[in-house]
Short mmCIF file of N, CA, C and O in Angstrom, two decimals:
data_model
loop_
_atom_site.label_atom_id
_atom_site.label_comp_id
_atom_site.label_asym_id
_atom_site.label_seq_id
_atom_site.Cartn_x
_atom_site.Cartn_y
_atom_site.Cartn_z
N MET A 1 93.03 72.20 -59.88
CA MET A 1 93.47 71.20 -59.29
C MET A 1 93.33 71.60 -57.39
O MET A 1 93.09 71.11 -56.73
N ALA A 2 94.36 72.94 -57.29
CA ALA A 2 94.07 73.35 -56.46
C ALA A 2 92.38 73.79 -55.55
O ALA A 2 92.41 73.60 -54.64
N ALA A 3 91.51 73.56 -56.15
CA ALA A 3 90.06 73.83 -56.13
C ALA A 3 89.76 72.56 -55.99
O ALA A 3 88.66 72.72 -54.54
N VAL A 4 90.14 71.48 -56.33
CA VAL A 4 89.61 70.11 -55.84
C VAL A 4 90.43 69.64 -54.28
O VAL A 4 89.59 69.07 -53.71
N THR A 5 91.53 70.16 -54.41
CA THR A 5 92.34 69.69 -53.28
C THR A 5 91.78 70.35 -51.88
O THR A 5 91.06 69.82 -50.90
N SER A 6 91.01 71.62 -52.16
CA SER A 6 90.51 72.71 -51.05
C SER A 6 89.35 72.26 -50.72
O SER A 6 88.88 72.11 -49.89
N PHE A 7 88.46 71.81 -51.94
CA PHE A 7 87.08 70.90 -51.28
C PHE A 7 87.30 69.62 -50.94
O PHE A 7 86.30 69.65 -49.85
N PHE A 8 88.26 68.74 -51.15
CA PHE A 8 88.44 67.63 -50.59
C PHE A 8 88.49 67.53 -49.29
O PHE A 8 88.23 67.29 -48.44
N ARG A 9 89.56 69.04 -48.37
CA ARG A 9 89.78 68.91 -47.40
C ARG A 9 88.70 69.82 -46.25
O ARG A 9 88.45 69.21 -45.11
N ALA A 10 87.69 70.31 -47.21
CA ALA A 10 86.42 71.01 -46.49
C ALA A 10 85.59 70.04 -46.34
O ALA A 10 84.98 69.89 -45.21
N VAL A 11 85.30 69.00 -47.30
CA VAL A 11 84.46 67.99 -47.38
C VAL A 11 84.73 66.67 -46.29
O VAL A 11 84.24 65.79 -46.03
N THR A 12 86.04 66.93 -45.87
CA THR A 12 86.84 65.57 -45.26
C THR A 12 87.17 65.54 -44.00
O THR A 12 87.60 66.36 -43.27
N TYR A 13 86.07 64.68 -43.23
CA TYR A 13 86.28 64.80 -41.55
C TYR A 13 87.30 63.58 -41.48
O TYR A 13 86.94 62.63 -41.91
N ARG A 14 87.95 63.78 -40.81
CA ARG A 14 89.16 63.01 -40.15
C ARG A 14 88.95 62.09 -38.75
O ARG A 14 89.73 62.05 -37.90
N GLY A 15 87.75 61.29 -39.01
CA GLY A 15 86.90 60.55 -38.15
C GLY A 15 87.49 59.55 -37.64
O GLY A 15 87.03 58.51 -36.86
N ARG A 16 88.22 58.87 -38.44
CA ARG A 16 89.03 57.34 -38.81
C ARG A 16 87.43 56.59 -39.06
O ARG A 16 86.80 56.53 -39.80
N GLU A 17 87.86 55.49 -37.85
CA GLU A 17 86.63 54.29 -37.88
C GLU A 17 85.27 55.09 -37.65
O GLU A 17 84.26 54.34 -38.15
N GLY A 18 85.20 55.91 -36.63
CA GLY A 18 83.83 56.50 -36.67
C GLY A 18 83.49 57.32 -37.96
O GLY A 18 82.10 56.84 -37.81
N GLN A 19 84.10 57.69 -38.40
CA GLN A 19 83.51 58.52 -39.94
C GLN A 19 83.00 57.13 -40.88
O GLN A 19 82.34 57.52 -41.39
N ILE A 20 84.05 56.25 -40.93
CA ILE A 20 83.50 55.05 -41.79
C ILE A 20 82.49 54.48 -41.46
O ILE A 20 81.61 54.21 -42.70
N ALA A 21 82.58 53.93 -40.31
CA ALA A 21 81.19 53.60 -39.61
C ALA A 21 79.93 54.14 -39.93
O ALA A 21 79.18 53.64 -40.32
N TRP A 22 79.92 55.45 -39.52
CA TRP A 22 78.49 56.27 -39.68
C TRP A 22 78.41 56.44 -41.36
O TRP A 22 77.23 56.51 -41.66
N MET A 23 79.14 56.67 -42.00
CA MET A 23 79.04 57.01 -43.58
C MET A 23 78.43 55.34 -44.36
O MET A 23 77.52 55.41 -45.12
N LEU A 24 79.35 54.45 -43.72
CA LEU A 24 78.86 53.06 -44.11
C LEU A 24 77.00 52.78 -43.61
O LEU A 24 76.46 52.47 -44.49
N HIS A 25 76.71 53.36 -42.41
CA HIS A 25 75.61 53.16 -42.10
C HIS A 25 74.47 53.77 -42.97
O HIS A 25 73.33 53.48 -43.27
N ARG A 26 74.99 55.05 -43.21
CA ARG A 26 74.06 56.03 -44.11
C ARG A 26 73.96 55.27 -45.48
O ARG A 26 72.64 55.05 -46.11
N VAL A 27 75.04 54.95 -46.21
CA VAL A 27 74.89 54.56 -47.61
C VAL A 27 73.78 53.27 -47.76
O VAL A 27 73.27 52.84 -48.59
N THR A 28 74.08 52.36 -46.49
CA THR A 28 73.54 50.71 -46.78
C THR A 28 72.19 50.83 -46.14
O THR A 28 71.25 50.29 -47.02
N GLY A 29 71.67 52.05 -45.54
CA GLY A 29 70.12 52.27 -45.11
C GLY A 29 69.86 53.26 -46.31
O GLY A 29 68.81 52.62 -46.70
N VAL A 30 70.40 53.86 -46.85
CA VAL A 30 69.65 54.64 -48.15
C VAL A 30 69.78 53.44 -49.25
O VAL A 30 68.00 53.37 -50.20
N GLY A 31 70.67 52.31 -49.47
CA GLY A 31 70.77 51.62 -50.04
C GLY A 31 69.36 50.48 -50.39
O GLY A 31 68.62 50.10 -51.20
N VAL A 32 69.39 50.23 -48.92
CA VAL A 32 68.07 49.11 -48.36
C VAL A 32 66.67 50.01 -48.94
O VAL A 32 65.66 49.54 -49.33
N PHE A 33 66.57 51.19 -48.31
CA PHE A 33 65.37 52.15 -48.72
C PHE A 33 65.30 52.15 -49.93
O PHE A 33 64.07 51.78 -50.66
N VAL A 34 66.23 52.37 -51.21
CA VAL A 34 66.26 52.25 -52.64
C VAL A 34 65.12 51.06 -53.13
O VAL A 34 64.37 51.03 -53.76
N PHE A 35 66.52 49.64 -52.70
CA PHE A 35 65.68 48.72 -53.01
C PHE A 35 64.24 48.31 -52.62
O PHE A 35 63.30 47.91 -53.39
N LEU A 36 63.65 48.78 -51.53
CA LEU A 36 62.22 48.22 -50.80
C LEU A 36 61.46 49.39 -51.74
O LEU A 36 60.69 48.83 -52.02
N ALA A 37 61.95 50.47 -51.74
CA ALA A 37 61.03 51.58 -52.66
C ALA A 37 60.61 50.92 -54.31
O ALA A 37 59.66 50.92 -54.70
N LEU A 38 61.69 50.09 -54.31
CA LEU A 38 61.59 49.73 -55.97
C LEU A 38 60.54 48.42 -55.65
O LEU A 38 59.71 48.04 -56.97
N HIS A 39 60.87 47.83 -54.81
CA HIS A 39 59.60 46.39 -54.63
C HIS A 39 58.10 47.23 -54.46
O HIS A 39 57.28 46.39 -55.02
N ILE A 40 58.37 48.16 -53.73
CA ILE A 40 56.98 48.73 -53.57
C ILE A 40 56.10 49.24 -55.13
O ILE A 40 55.22 48.99 -55.48
N LEU A 41 57.36 49.47 -55.60
CA LEU A 41 57.02 50.30 -57.05
C LEU A 41 56.51 48.86 -58.13
O LEU A 41 55.23 49.11 -58.43
N ASN A 42 57.24 48.04 -57.71
CA ASN A 42 57.20 46.89 -58.71
C ASN A 42 55.69 45.96 -58.22
O ASN A 42 54.76 45.68 -59.16
N ILE A 43 55.31 46.01 -57.01
CA ILE A 43 53.89 45.68 -56.30
C ILE A 43 52.95 46.97 -56.85
O ILE A 43 51.35 46.40 -57.42
N PHE A 44 53.08 47.91 -57.19
CA PHE A 44 52.14 48.91 -57.67
C PHE A 44 51.76 48.70 -58.91
O PHE A 44 50.80 48.95 -59.83
N LEU A 45 53.24 48.07 -59.90
CA LEU A 45 52.74 47.90 -61.12
C LEU A 45 51.59 46.57 -61.53
O LEU A 45 51.45 46.50 -62.91
N MET A 46 51.38 46.15 -60.31
CA MET A 46 50.36 44.84 -60.52
C MET A 46 49.05 45.76 -61.05
O MET A 46 48.07 44.74 -61.47
N ALA A 47 48.46 46.93 -60.76
CA ALA A 47 47.61 47.85 -61.28
C ALA A 47 47.30 47.83 -62.83
O ALA A 47 46.52 47.74 -63.41
N PHE A 48 48.41 47.81 -63.44
CA PHE A 48 48.61 47.91 -64.89
C PHE A 48 48.65 46.66 -65.51
O PHE A 48 48.14 45.54 -64.86
N PRO A 49 48.51 46.51 -66.73
CA PRO A 49 48.25 45.65 -67.68
C PRO A 49 49.58 44.32 -67.29
O PRO A 49 50.51 44.93 -66.89
N SER A 50 49.23 42.93 -67.50
CA SER A 50 50.33 42.26 -66.86
C SER A 50 51.51 42.26 -67.50
O SER A 50 52.69 41.96 -67.17
N ASN A 51 51.92 42.73 -69.26
CA ASN A 51 52.72 42.95 -69.70
C ASN A 51 53.90 43.97 -69.11
O ASN A 51 54.93 43.45 -69.03
N VAL A 52 53.16 44.73 -68.50
CA VAL A 52 53.66 45.94 -67.70
C VAL A 52 54.51 45.36 -66.56
O VAL A 52 55.95 45.18 -66.14
N PHE A 53 53.84 44.68 -65.61
CA PHE A 53 54.33 43.83 -64.58
C PHE A 53 55.45 42.80 -64.76
O PHE A 53 56.39 42.65 -64.20
N ASN A 54 55.33 41.64 -65.94
CA ASN A 54 55.87 40.80 -65.96
C ASN A 54 57.25 41.47 -66.79
O ASN A 54 58.22 40.56 -66.68
N SER A 55 57.17 42.54 -67.48
CA SER A 55 58.51 42.88 -68.12
C SER A 55 59.45 43.45 -66.75
O SER A 55 60.44 43.39 -66.90
N VAL A 56 58.65 43.90 -66.12
CA VAL A 56 59.58 44.34 -64.73
C VAL A 56 60.29 43.34 -63.78
O VAL A 56 61.20 43.17 -63.49
N ALA A 57 59.20 42.41 -63.78
CA ALA A 57 59.59 41.36 -63.13
C ALA A 57 60.59 40.39 -63.31
O ALA A 57 61.32 39.88 -62.76
N ALA A 58 60.54 40.31 -64.92
CA ALA A 58 61.77 39.61 -65.58
C ALA A 58 62.76 40.27 -65.09
O ALA A 58 64.30 39.51 -65.22
N LEU A 59 63.22 41.45 -64.88
CA LEU A 59 64.38 42.00 -64.68
C LEU A 59 65.16 41.48 -62.90
O LEU A 59 66.04 41.13 -63.06
N TYR A 60 64.23 41.26 -62.19
CA TYR A 60 64.62 40.55 -61.06
C TYR A 60 65.28 39.22 -61.37
O TYR A 60 65.73 38.84 -60.16
N HIS A 61 65.34 38.55 -62.24
CA HIS A 61 65.42 37.18 -62.91
C HIS A 61 66.39 37.46 -63.27
O HIS A 61 67.19 36.23 -63.68
N ASN A 62 67.27 38.59 -63.48
CA ASN A 62 68.39 38.68 -64.56
C ASN A 62 69.61 38.27 -63.57
O ASN A 62 69.68 38.82 -62.25
N VAL A 63 70.58 37.85 -64.22
CA VAL A 63 71.77 37.47 -63.24
C VAL A 63 72.59 38.42 -62.78
O VAL A 63 72.72 38.47 -61.55
N LEU A 64 72.17 39.50 -63.26
CA LEU A 64 73.17 40.88 -62.63
C LEU A 64 72.35 41.49 -61.35
O LEU A 64 72.61 41.58 -60.71
N PHE A 65 70.76 41.32 -61.71
CA PHE A 65 70.11 41.66 -60.65
C PHE A 65 70.20 40.87 -59.33
O PHE A 65 70.21 41.16 -58.25
N GLU A 66 70.46 39.50 -59.60
CA GLU A 66 70.42 38.81 -58.47
C GLU A 66 71.94 38.91 -58.16
O GLU A 66 72.03 38.81 -56.73
N LEU A 67 72.77 39.46 -58.56
CA LEU A 67 74.40 39.42 -57.94
C LEU A 67 74.09 40.96 -56.95
O LEU A 67 74.65 41.13 -55.75
N ALA A 68 72.92 41.76 -57.83
CA ALA A 68 73.30 42.58 -57.07
C ALA A 68 72.49 42.99 -55.56
O ALA A 68 72.80 43.48 -54.87
N THR A 69 71.55 41.64 -55.68
CA THR A 69 70.89 41.52 -54.34
C THR A 69 71.66 40.63 -53.58
O THR A 69 71.56 41.09 -52.25
N ILE A 70 72.54 40.03 -53.79
CA ILE A 70 73.43 39.39 -52.63
C ILE A 70 74.15 40.11 -52.22
O ILE A 70 74.86 40.41 -51.19
N PHE A 71 74.95 40.75 -53.34
CA PHE A 71 76.40 41.92 -52.93
C PHE A 71 75.78 43.12 -52.58
O PHE A 71 76.74 43.93 -51.96
N GLY A 72 74.70 43.50 -53.02
CA GLY A 72 74.16 45.20 -52.61
C GLY A 72 72.85 44.84 -51.57
O GLY A 72 73.43 45.57 -50.13
N LEU A 73 72.08 44.35 -51.47
CA LEU A 73 71.00 44.43 -50.61
C LEU A 73 71.43 43.58 -49.05
O LEU A 73 71.52 43.99 -48.03
N TYR A 74 72.03 42.30 -49.53
CA TYR A 74 72.35 41.42 -48.29
C TYR A 74 73.08 42.05 -47.36
O TYR A 74 73.57 42.27 -46.11
N LEU A 75 74.39 42.94 -48.21
CA LEU A 75 75.49 43.40 -47.67
C LEU A 75 75.11 44.57 -46.87
O LEU A 75 75.62 44.65 -45.74
N GLY A 76 74.34 44.92 -47.58
CA GLY A 76 73.74 46.68 -46.82
C GLY A 76 72.87 46.04 -45.63
O GLY A 76 73.21 46.80 -44.61
N VAL A 77 71.66 45.31 -45.67
CA VAL A 77 71.10 44.59 -44.65
C VAL A 77 71.96 43.96 -43.38
O VAL A 77 71.91 44.49 -42.28
N LEU A 78 73.11 43.11 -43.77
CA LEU A 78 73.99 42.88 -42.86
C LEU A 78 74.65 43.77 -42.00
O LEU A 78 74.58 43.80 -40.85
N TYR A 79 75.33 44.98 -42.83
CA TYR A 79 76.58 45.64 -42.10
C TYR A 79 75.37 46.91 -41.39
O TYR A 79 75.69 46.89 -40.21
N HIS A 80 74.18 47.09 -41.89
CA HIS A 80 73.49 47.89 -41.28
C HIS A 80 72.48 47.62 -39.93
O HIS A 80 72.77 48.31 -38.90
N ALA A 81 72.36 46.13 -39.93
CA ALA A 81 71.92 46.02 -38.59
C ALA A 81 73.30 45.44 -37.46
O ALA A 81 72.72 45.63 -36.34
N LEU A 82 73.84 44.99 -37.77
CA LEU A 82 75.42 44.82 -37.18
C LEU A 82 75.69 46.17 -36.38
O LEU A 82 75.81 46.56 -35.48
N ASN A 83 75.62 47.17 -37.34
CA ASN A 83 76.36 48.58 -37.04
C ASN A 83 75.11 49.16 -35.98
O ASN A 83 75.42 49.53 -34.74
N GLY A 84 73.99 48.89 -36.12
CA GLY A 84 72.89 49.04 -35.42
C GLY A 84 72.78 48.81 -34.01
O GLY A 84 72.66 49.65 -32.93
N ILE A 85 73.03 47.13 -33.95
CA ILE A 85 73.62 46.82 -32.55
C ILE A 85 74.64 47.58 -31.71
O ILE A 85 74.32 47.38 -30.63
N ARG A 86 75.65 47.86 -32.76
CA ARG A 86 76.92 48.40 -32.11
C ARG A 86 76.42 49.92 -31.78
O ARG A 86 76.82 50.40 -30.40
N VAL A 87 75.70 50.17 -32.12
CA VAL A 87 75.31 51.76 -31.84
C VAL A 87 74.42 51.77 -30.51
O VAL A 87 74.59 52.77 -29.93
N MET A 88 73.52 50.73 -30.61
CA MET A 88 72.67 50.63 -29.41
C MET A 88 73.45 50.21 -28.20
O MET A 88 73.15 50.56 -26.83
N ILE A 89 74.74 49.21 -28.19
CA ILE A 89 75.49 49.00 -27.46
C ILE A 89 76.10 50.36 -26.70
O ILE A 89 76.29 50.63 -25.27
N VAL A 90 76.29 51.12 -27.88
CA VAL A 90 77.27 52.49 -27.59
C VAL A 90 76.28 53.49 -26.54
O VAL A 90 76.78 54.04 -25.65
N ASP A 91 75.38 53.21 -27.39
CA ASP A 91 74.41 54.54 -26.48
C ASP A 91 73.94 54.11 -25.22
O ASP A 91 73.29 54.72 -24.26
N PHE A 92 73.53 52.42 -24.98
CA PHE A 92 72.94 52.02 -23.62
C PHE A 92 73.31 51.54 -22.63
O PHE A 92 73.30 51.41 -21.48
N TRP A 93 75.01 51.42 -23.33
CA TRP A 93 75.98 51.46 -21.80
C TRP A 93 77.09 52.00 -21.55
O TRP A 93 77.81 53.13 -22.56
N PRO A 94 76.79 52.69 -20.46
CA PRO A 94 77.79 53.94 -19.78
C PRO A 94 78.96 53.29 -20.40
O PRO A 94 79.41 52.57 -19.69
N GLY A 95 79.80 54.38 -20.70
CA GLY A 95 80.93 54.50 -20.57
C GLY A 95 81.39 53.81 -21.85
O GLY A 95 82.87 53.27 -22.33
N ALA A 96 80.74 53.13 -22.64
CA ALA A 96 81.12 52.03 -23.94
C ALA A 96 81.53 53.13 -24.88
O ALA A 96 82.17 52.58 -26.29
N GLY A 97 81.47 54.37 -25.01
CA GLY A 97 81.84 55.31 -26.09
C GLY A 97 83.52 55.12 -26.30
O GLY A 97 83.95 55.24 -27.31
N LYS A 98 84.08 55.03 -25.04
CA LYS A 98 86.04 54.73 -25.42
C LYS A 98 85.89 53.47 -25.90
O LYS A 98 87.30 53.57 -26.09
N TYR A 99 84.85 52.73 -25.94
CA TYR A 99 85.46 51.08 -26.77
C TYR A 99 84.78 51.05 -28.11
O TYR A 99 84.68 50.02 -28.77
N GLN A 100 84.45 52.33 -28.91
CA GLN A 100 83.86 52.45 -30.37
C GLN A 100 84.49 51.66 -31.33
O GLN A 100 84.24 51.03 -31.93
N VAL A 101 86.04 52.02 -31.12
CA VAL A 101 87.12 51.50 -32.15
C VAL A 101 87.24 49.93 -31.91
O VAL A 101 86.90 49.15 -33.13
N PRO A 102 87.40 49.52 -31.04
CA PRO A 102 87.22 48.05 -30.85
C PRO A 102 85.87 47.20 -30.91
O PRO A 102 85.86 46.20 -31.79
N LEU A 103 84.98 47.82 -30.70
CA LEU A 103 83.42 47.27 -31.13
C LEU A 103 83.12 47.47 -32.69
O LEU A 103 82.77 46.43 -33.10
N TRP A 104 83.80 48.31 -33.38
CA TRP A 104 83.43 48.57 -34.66
C TRP A 104 84.49 47.50 -35.44
O TRP A 104 83.92 46.76 -36.07
N ARG A 105 85.82 47.35 -34.94
CA ARG A 105 86.17 46.21 -35.53
C ARG A 105 85.70 44.49 -35.07
O ARG A 105 85.85 43.76 -36.07
N ILE A 106 85.00 44.54 -34.06
CA ILE A 106 84.29 43.31 -33.79
C ILE A 106 83.27 43.21 -34.82
O ILE A 106 83.12 42.03 -35.35
N GLN A 107 82.44 44.37 -34.74
CA GLN A 107 81.52 44.40 -35.80
C GLN A 107 82.08 43.67 -37.30
O GLN A 107 81.15 43.01 -38.05
N ILE A 108 82.95 44.47 -37.92
CA ILE A 108 83.91 44.01 -39.14
C ILE A 108 83.95 42.39 -39.03
O ILE A 108 83.55 41.86 -40.14
N ALA A 109 84.71 42.20 -37.94
CA ALA A 109 84.92 40.45 -38.27
C ALA A 109 83.74 39.47 -38.18
O ALA A 109 83.88 38.95 -38.86
N VAL A 110 82.67 40.18 -37.23
CA VAL A 110 81.54 39.40 -37.71
C VAL A 110 80.66 39.31 -38.75
O VAL A 110 80.25 38.77 -39.47
N PHE A 111 80.97 40.63 -39.38
CA PHE A 111 80.46 40.89 -40.53
C PHE A 111 81.02 40.08 -41.57
O PHE A 111 80.32 39.36 -42.38
N VAL A 112 82.09 39.85 -41.74
CA VAL A 112 83.15 39.22 -42.44
C VAL A 112 82.87 38.03 -42.63
O VAL A 112 82.43 37.08 -43.56
N LEU A 113 82.72 37.67 -40.97
CA LEU A 113 82.40 35.75 -40.92
C LEU A 113 81.18 35.64 -40.97
O LEU A 113 80.84 34.46 -41.46
N ALA A 114 80.14 36.10 -41.41
CA ALA A 114 78.94 36.10 -41.26
C ALA A 114 78.51 36.09 -43.24
O ALA A 114 77.75 35.35 -43.74
N PHE A 115 79.28 36.95 -43.80
CA PHE A 115 78.71 37.29 -44.81
C PHE A 115 79.50 36.31 -46.12
O PHE A 115 78.64 36.07 -47.11
N ILE A 116 80.80 35.95 -45.76
CA ILE A 116 81.24 35.53 -46.95
C ILE A 116 80.66 34.10 -46.81
O ILE A 116 80.73 33.33 -48.45
N PRO A 117 80.31 32.81 -46.18
CA PRO A 117 79.87 31.84 -46.08
C PRO A 117 78.50 31.86 -46.60
O PRO A 117 78.06 31.18 -47.67
N SER A 118 77.96 32.91 -46.28
CA SER A 118 76.34 32.72 -46.60
C SER A 118 76.67 33.37 -48.02
O SER A 118 75.40 32.72 -48.42
N ALA A 119 77.17 34.12 -48.11
CA ALA A 119 77.05 34.74 -50.09
C ALA A 119 77.52 33.61 -50.68
O ALA A 119 77.30 33.47 -51.68
N ALA A 120 78.47 32.86 -50.54
CA ALA A 120 78.89 31.41 -50.76
C ALA A 120 77.61 30.78 -51.20
O ALA A 120 78.09 29.92 -52.38
N ILE A 121 76.81 30.76 -49.94
CA ILE A 121 75.95 29.66 -50.33
C ILE A 121 74.91 30.16 -51.09
O ILE A 121 74.10 29.27 -52.37
N MET A 122 74.76 31.17 -51.29
CA MET A 122 73.49 32.16 -52.30
C MET A 122 74.29 31.75 -53.38
O MET A 122 73.69 31.66 -54.29
N LEU A 123 75.62 32.15 -53.90
CA LEU A 123 76.13 31.90 -55.43
C LEU A 123 75.64 30.40 -55.57
O LEU A 123 75.38 30.25 -56.91
N ALA A 124 76.63 29.66 -54.73
CA ALA A 124 76.16 28.32 -55.19
C ALA A 124 74.77 27.98 -55.49
O ALA A 124 74.46 27.09 -56.50
N ARG A 125 73.95 28.25 -54.94
CA ARG A 125 71.98 27.85 -55.35
C ARG A 125 72.00 28.85 -57.03
O ARG A 125 71.23 28.56 -57.09
N MET A 126 72.65 29.94 -56.96
CA MET A 126 72.31 30.81 -58.04
C MET A 126 72.68 30.02 -59.28
O MET A 126 71.98 29.86 -60.50
N PHE A 127 74.11 29.65 -59.04
CA PHE A 127 74.73 28.95 -60.54
C PHE A 127 74.68 27.45 -60.51
O PHE A 127 74.45 26.49 -59.72
#
């Protein structure tokens, strides 16, 4: 137990909002990259017999995959884009670094206001 506690202390940076924003930006970026790589792989499978491509393409029409697309890909792209805008504001506006926490909170509010209704529309069309 002591080893786990010391490991957690060693890898935990107490940066609060900045750390959370950075971590979510990296996770969403990797998630979008993996999703894109899977789609490129799917297109590559068109060179194989049609049953291989069709069996993989059938996965994309699975309800779980569609839910993962809505709550994974869309969530990731939206957060990554909004956080990228926030990072550009901080980078290009002199003195904006001291406003990172309020900017991140505004970003989260915009994210929630954009994600919830649009995800509800996507879910309504799905069912």
